[in-house]
CSV table of C-alpha atoms in Angstrom, one decimal:
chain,number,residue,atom,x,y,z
A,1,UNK,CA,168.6,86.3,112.1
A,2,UNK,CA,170.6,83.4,110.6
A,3,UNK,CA,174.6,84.5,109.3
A,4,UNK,CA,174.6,85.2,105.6
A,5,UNK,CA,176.8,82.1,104.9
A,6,UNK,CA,174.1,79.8,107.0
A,7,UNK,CA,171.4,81.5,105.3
A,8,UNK,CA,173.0,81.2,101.9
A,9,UNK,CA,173.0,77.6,101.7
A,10,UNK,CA,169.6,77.2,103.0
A,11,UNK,CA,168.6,78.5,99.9
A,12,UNK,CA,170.2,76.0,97.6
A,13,UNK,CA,167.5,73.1,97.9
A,14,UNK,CA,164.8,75.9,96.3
A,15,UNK,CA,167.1,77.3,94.2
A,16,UNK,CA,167.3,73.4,93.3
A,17,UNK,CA,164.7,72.2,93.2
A,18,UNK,CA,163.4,75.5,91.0
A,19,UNK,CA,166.1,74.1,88.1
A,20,UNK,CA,168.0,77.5,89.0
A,21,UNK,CA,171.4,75.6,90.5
A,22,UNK,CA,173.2,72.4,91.0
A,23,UNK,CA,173.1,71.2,94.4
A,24,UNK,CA,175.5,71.2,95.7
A,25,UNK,CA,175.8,74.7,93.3
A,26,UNK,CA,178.6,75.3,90.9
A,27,UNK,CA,181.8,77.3,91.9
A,28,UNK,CA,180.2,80.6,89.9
A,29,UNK,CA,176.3,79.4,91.4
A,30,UNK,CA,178.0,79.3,94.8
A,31,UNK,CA,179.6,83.1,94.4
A,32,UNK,CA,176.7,84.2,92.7
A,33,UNK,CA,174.6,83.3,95.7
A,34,UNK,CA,176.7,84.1,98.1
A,35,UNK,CA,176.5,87.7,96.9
A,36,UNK,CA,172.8,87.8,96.7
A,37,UNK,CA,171.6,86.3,99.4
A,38,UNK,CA,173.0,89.2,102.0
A,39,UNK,CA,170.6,91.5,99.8
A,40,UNK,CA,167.7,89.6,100.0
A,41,UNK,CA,167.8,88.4,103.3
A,42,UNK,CA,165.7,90.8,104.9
A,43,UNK,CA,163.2,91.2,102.1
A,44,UNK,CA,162.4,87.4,102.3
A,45,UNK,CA,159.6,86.1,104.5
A,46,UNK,CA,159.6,82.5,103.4
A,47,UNK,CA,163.1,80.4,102.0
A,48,UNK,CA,161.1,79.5,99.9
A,49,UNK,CA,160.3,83.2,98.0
A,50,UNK,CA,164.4,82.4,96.4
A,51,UNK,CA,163.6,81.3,93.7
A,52,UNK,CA,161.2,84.3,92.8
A,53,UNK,CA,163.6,86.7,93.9
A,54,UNK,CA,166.9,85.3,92.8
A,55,UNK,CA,165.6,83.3,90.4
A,56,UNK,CA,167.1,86.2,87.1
A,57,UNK,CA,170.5,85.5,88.8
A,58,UNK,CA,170.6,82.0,87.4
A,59,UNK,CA,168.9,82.2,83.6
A,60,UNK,CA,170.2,83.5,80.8
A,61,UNK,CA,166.9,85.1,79.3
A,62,UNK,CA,164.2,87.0,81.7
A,63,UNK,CA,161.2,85.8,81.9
A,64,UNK,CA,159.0,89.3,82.2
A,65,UNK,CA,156.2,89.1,84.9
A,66,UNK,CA,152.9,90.3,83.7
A,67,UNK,CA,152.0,92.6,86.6
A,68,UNK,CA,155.9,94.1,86.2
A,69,UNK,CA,155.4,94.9,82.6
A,70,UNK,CA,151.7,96.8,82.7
A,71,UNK,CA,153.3,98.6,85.5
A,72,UNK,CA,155.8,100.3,82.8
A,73,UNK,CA,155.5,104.2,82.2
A,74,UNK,CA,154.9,105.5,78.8
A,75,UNK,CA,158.6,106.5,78.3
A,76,UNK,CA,160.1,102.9,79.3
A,77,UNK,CA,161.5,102.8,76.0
A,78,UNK,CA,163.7,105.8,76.2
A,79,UNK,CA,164.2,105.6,79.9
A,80,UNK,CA,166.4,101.9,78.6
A,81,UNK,CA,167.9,103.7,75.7
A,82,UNK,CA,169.1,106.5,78.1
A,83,UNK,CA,170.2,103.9,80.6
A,84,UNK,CA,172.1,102.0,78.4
A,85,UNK,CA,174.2,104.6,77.1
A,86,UNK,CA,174.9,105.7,80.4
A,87,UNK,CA,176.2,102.0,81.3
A,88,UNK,CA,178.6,102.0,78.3
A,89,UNK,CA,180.5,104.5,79.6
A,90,UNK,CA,181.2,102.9,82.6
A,91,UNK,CA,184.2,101.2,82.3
A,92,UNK,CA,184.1,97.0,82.8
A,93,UNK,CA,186.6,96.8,85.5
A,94,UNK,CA,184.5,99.9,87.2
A,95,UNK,CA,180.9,98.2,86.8
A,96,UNK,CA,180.3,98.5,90.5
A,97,UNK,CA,176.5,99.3,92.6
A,98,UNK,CA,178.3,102.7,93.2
A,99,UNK,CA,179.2,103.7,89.5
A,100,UNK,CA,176.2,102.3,88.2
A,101,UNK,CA,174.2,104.1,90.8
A,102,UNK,CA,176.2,107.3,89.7
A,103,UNK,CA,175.9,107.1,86.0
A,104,UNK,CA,172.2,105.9,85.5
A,105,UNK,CA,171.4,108.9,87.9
A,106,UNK,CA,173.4,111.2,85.8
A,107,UNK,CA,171.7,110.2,82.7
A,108,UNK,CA,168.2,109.6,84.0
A,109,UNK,CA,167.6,111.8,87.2
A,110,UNK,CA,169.6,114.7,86.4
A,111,UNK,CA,169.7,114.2,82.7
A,112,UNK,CA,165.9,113.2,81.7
A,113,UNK,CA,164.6,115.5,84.9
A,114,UNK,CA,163.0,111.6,86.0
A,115,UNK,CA,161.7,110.7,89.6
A,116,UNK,CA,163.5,108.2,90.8
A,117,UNK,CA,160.9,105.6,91.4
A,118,UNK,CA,160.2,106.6,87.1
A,119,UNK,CA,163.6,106.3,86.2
A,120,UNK,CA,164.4,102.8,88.0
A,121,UNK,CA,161.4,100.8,87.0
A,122,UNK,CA,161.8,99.8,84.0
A,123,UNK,CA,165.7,99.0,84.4
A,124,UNK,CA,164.0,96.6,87.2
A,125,UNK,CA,161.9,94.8,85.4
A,126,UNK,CA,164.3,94.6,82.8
A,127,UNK,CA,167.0,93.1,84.8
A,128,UNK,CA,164.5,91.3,87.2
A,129,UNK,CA,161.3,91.0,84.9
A,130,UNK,CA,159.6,91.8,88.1
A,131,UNK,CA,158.9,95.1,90.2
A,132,UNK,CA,160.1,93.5,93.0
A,133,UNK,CA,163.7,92.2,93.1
A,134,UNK,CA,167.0,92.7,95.0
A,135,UNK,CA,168.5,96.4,95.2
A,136,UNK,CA,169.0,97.2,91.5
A,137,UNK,CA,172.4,98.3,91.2
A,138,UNK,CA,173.8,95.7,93.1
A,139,UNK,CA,172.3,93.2,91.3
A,140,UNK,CA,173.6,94.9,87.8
A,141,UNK,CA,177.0,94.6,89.6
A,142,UNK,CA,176.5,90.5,89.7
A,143,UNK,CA,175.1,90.5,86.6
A,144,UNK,CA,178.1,92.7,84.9
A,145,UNK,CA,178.4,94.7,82.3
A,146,UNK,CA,177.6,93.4,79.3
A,147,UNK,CA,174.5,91.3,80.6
A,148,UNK,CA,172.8,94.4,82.6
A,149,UNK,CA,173.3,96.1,78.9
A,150,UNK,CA,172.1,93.0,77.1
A,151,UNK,CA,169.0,92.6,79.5
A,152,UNK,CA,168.0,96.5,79.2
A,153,UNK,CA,168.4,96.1,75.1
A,154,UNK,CA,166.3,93.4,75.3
A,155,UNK,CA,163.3,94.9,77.0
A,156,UNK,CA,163.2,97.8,74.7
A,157,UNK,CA,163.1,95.0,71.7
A,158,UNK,CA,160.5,93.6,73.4
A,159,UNK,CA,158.5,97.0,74.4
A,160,UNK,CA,158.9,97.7,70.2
């Protein structure tokens, strides 16, 4: 019920206190946030769940939750491989929730014949490292390009 910017910076202290931002948060912190906290606002029952679910935004490598990785299908490995092919086509200055959305279904749903609960699982945990996160494609959007790639060739190493 609170507006996005209020809720936003209510955040910051467990982001904080978590080692996730500055407080107050850096410039790219503040956007980053900003961004994300609209799409986790409604999936959040405690402030203090932020660092959990927001908590990929702000490192560099993913730390991969138990639970998350058990729950991986057999073909995890090629569902990545698949996906990051598909994201390599999409152009950098295009990398949006919408073409994302459109090319991983193109390469997963209609190309690999994949449910989409199957398909997008694995790209969760291995942009999130958990099965729960914020919507997937928008948070490849904030991640870009090159990191969403980086983070899906990094679970397959890690799968191998």
């Amino acid at each position: 019920m609170l507006e996005p910017a209020d809720f936003a910076s209510r955040l910051v202290p467990y982001l904080h206190a978590a080692g996730l931002v500055a407080n107050p948060p850096t410039a790219a912190q503040q956007a980053t946030l900003d961004a994300a906290a609209p799409l986790v606002q409604e999936r959040m029952q405690l402030l203090g769940e932020a660092s959990g679910l927001l908590g990929f935004l702000f490192r560099d490598e993913v730390a991969y939750d138990e639970d998350a990785l058990k729950s991986l299908p057999a073909n995890a490995g090629e569902v990545l491989v698949a996906s990051v092919g598909a994201l390599e086509l999409v152009p950098e200055q295009g990398f949006t929730a919408a073409a994302v959305q459109e090319a991983l279904a193109g390469a997963l749903i209609d190309g690999l014949g994949l449910k989409p609960r199957v398909a997008y699982g694995p790209l969760r945990v291995a942009v999130s490292g958990r099965r729960v996160s914020p919507p997937l494609f928008e948070s490849m959007e904030l991640l870009g390009k090159a990191e969403s790639v980086r983070r899906l060739g990094a679970l397959v190493e890690h799968l191998s």
